[in-house]
């Protein structure tokens, strides 16, 4: 799983990763504004906010405390890592893809 691998690669401080407990069970890796457009991503990665400045995109974010089912934090933002590092996420995605093929 990509979320496990990026957390391991970041020594437990991966930045904000949200997951769904029901439905499609999506994983959301929250990147700094503009970072989606600064990288090429492997096929199959769905990007939000990559169509330009006028695109309105959003995802639900759970509260840091309390019940926000079906969303939960897989990895919470921290003062040292307020966003997932895009380059690190991309490297893990590419590595995971090679492992699966």
PDB file of C-alpha atoms in Angstrom, residues 34-89:
ATOM      1  CA  UNK A  34       0.519  24.023  -6.874  1.00  0.00           C
ATOM      2  CA  UNK A  35       2.546  20.845  -6.293  1.00  0.00           C
ATOM      3  CA  UNK A  36       0.227  18.628  -8.349  1.00  0.00           C
ATOM      4  CA  UNK A  37       1.085  20.562 -11.508  1.00  0.00           C
ATOM      5  CA  UNK A  38       4.829  20.571 -10.789  1.00  0.00           C
ATOM      6  CA  UNK A  39       5.241  16.807 -11.261  1.00  0.00           C
ATOM      7  CA  UNK A  40       4.353  14.148 -13.806  1.00  0.00           C
ATOM      8  CA  UNK A  41       2.360  11.364 -12.197  1.00  0.00           C
ATOM      9  CA  UNK A  42       2.048   7.676 -13.125  1.00  0.00           C
ATOM     10  CA  UNK A  43      -1.005   6.485 -15.028  1.00  0.00           C
ATOM     11  CA  UNK A  44      -3.951   5.757 -12.769  1.00  0.00           C
ATOM     12  CA  UNK A  45      -3.248   8.555 -10.293  1.00  0.00           C
ATOM     13  CA  UNK A  46      -6.281  10.828 -10.013  1.00  0.00           C
ATOM     14  CA  UNK A  47      -5.269  14.442  -9.435  1.00  0.00           C
ATOM     15  CA  UNK A  48      -7.442  17.177  -8.023  1.00  0.00           C
ATOM     16  CA  UNK A  49      -6.490  20.765  -8.771  1.00  0.00           C
ATOM     17  CA  UNK A  50      -4.391  20.018 -11.854  1.00  0.00           C
ATOM     18  CA  UNK A  51      -6.514  21.818 -14.443  1.00  0.00           C
ATOM     19  CA  UNK A  52      -5.371  25.334 -13.706  1.00  0.00           C
ATOM     20  CA  UNK A  53      -6.144  28.104 -11.289  1.00  0.00           C
ATOM     21  CA  UNK A  54      -9.834  28.361 -12.176  1.00  0.00           C
ATOM     22  CA  UNK A  55     -10.675  24.737 -11.373  1.00  0.00           C
ATOM     23  CA  UNK A  56     -12.650  24.297  -8.168  1.00  0.00           C
ATOM     24  CA  UNK A  57     -11.587  21.128  -6.398  1.00  0.00           C
ATOM     25  CA  UNK A  58     -12.052  19.891  -2.884  1.00  0.00           C
ATOM     26  CA  UNK A  59     -12.145  16.775  -0.743  1.00  0.00           C
ATOM     27  CA  UNK A  60     -13.561  16.247   2.711  1.00  0.00           C
ATOM     28  CA  UNK A  61     -11.087  16.541   5.555  1.00  0.00           C
ATOM     29  CA  UNK A  62     -11.776  14.853   8.907  1.00  0.00           C
ATOM     30  CA  UNK A  63     -11.437  16.778  12.138  1.00  0.00           C
ATOM     31  CA  UNK A  64      -8.236  16.086  14.036  1.00  0.00           C
ATOM     32  CA  UNK A  65     -10.321  14.978  17.027  1.00  0.00           C
ATOM     33  CA  UNK A  66     -13.694  13.262  17.179  1.00  0.00           C
ATOM     34  CA  UNK A  67     -15.712  10.972  14.959  1.00  0.00           C
ATOM     35  CA  UNK A  68     -15.747  11.945  11.285  1.00  0.00           C
ATOM     36  CA  UNK A  69     -16.684   8.565   9.838  1.00  0.00           C
ATOM     37  CA  UNK A  70     -16.267   7.493   7.029  1.00  0.00           C
ATOM     38  CA  UNK A  71     -13.133   9.652   6.771  1.00  0.00           C
ATOM     39  CA  UNK A  72     -10.150   9.237   9.052  1.00  0.00           C
ATOM     40  CA  UNK A  73      -6.550  10.326   9.183  1.00  0.00           C
ATOM     41  CA  UNK A  74      -4.061   7.704   8.069  1.00  0.00           C
ATOM     42  CA  UNK A  75      -1.308  10.227   8.782  1.00  0.00           C
ATOM     43  CA  UNK A  76      -1.965  13.611  10.373  1.00  0.00           C
ATOM     44  CA  UNK A  77      -0.305  16.875   9.379  1.00  0.00           C
ATOM     45  CA  UNK A  78       2.462  17.943  11.736  1.00  0.00           C
ATOM     46  CA  UNK A  79       4.310  21.225  12.273  1.00  0.00           C
ATOM     47  CA  UNK A  80       7.327  19.766  10.453  1.00  0.00           C
ATOM     48  CA  UNK A  81       5.299  18.185   7.625  1.00  0.00           C
ATOM     49  CA  UNK A  82       2.094  20.155   6.954  1.00  0.00           C
ATOM     50  CA  UNK A  83       1.859  18.580   3.463  1.00  0.00           C
ATOM     51  CA  UNK A  84       2.898  15.311   1.865  1.00  0.00           C
ATOM     52  CA  UNK A  85       6.163  15.791  -0.030  1.00  0.00           C
ATOM     53  CA  UNK A  86       5.221  15.487  -3.711  1.00  0.00           C
ATOM     54  CA  UNK A  87       8.589  14.159  -4.869  1.00  0.00           C
ATOM     55  CA  UNK A  88       8.562  11.492  -2.163  1.00  0.00           C
ATOM     56  CA  UNK A  89       4.983  10.457  -3.025  1.00  0.00           C
TER      57      UNK A  89
END
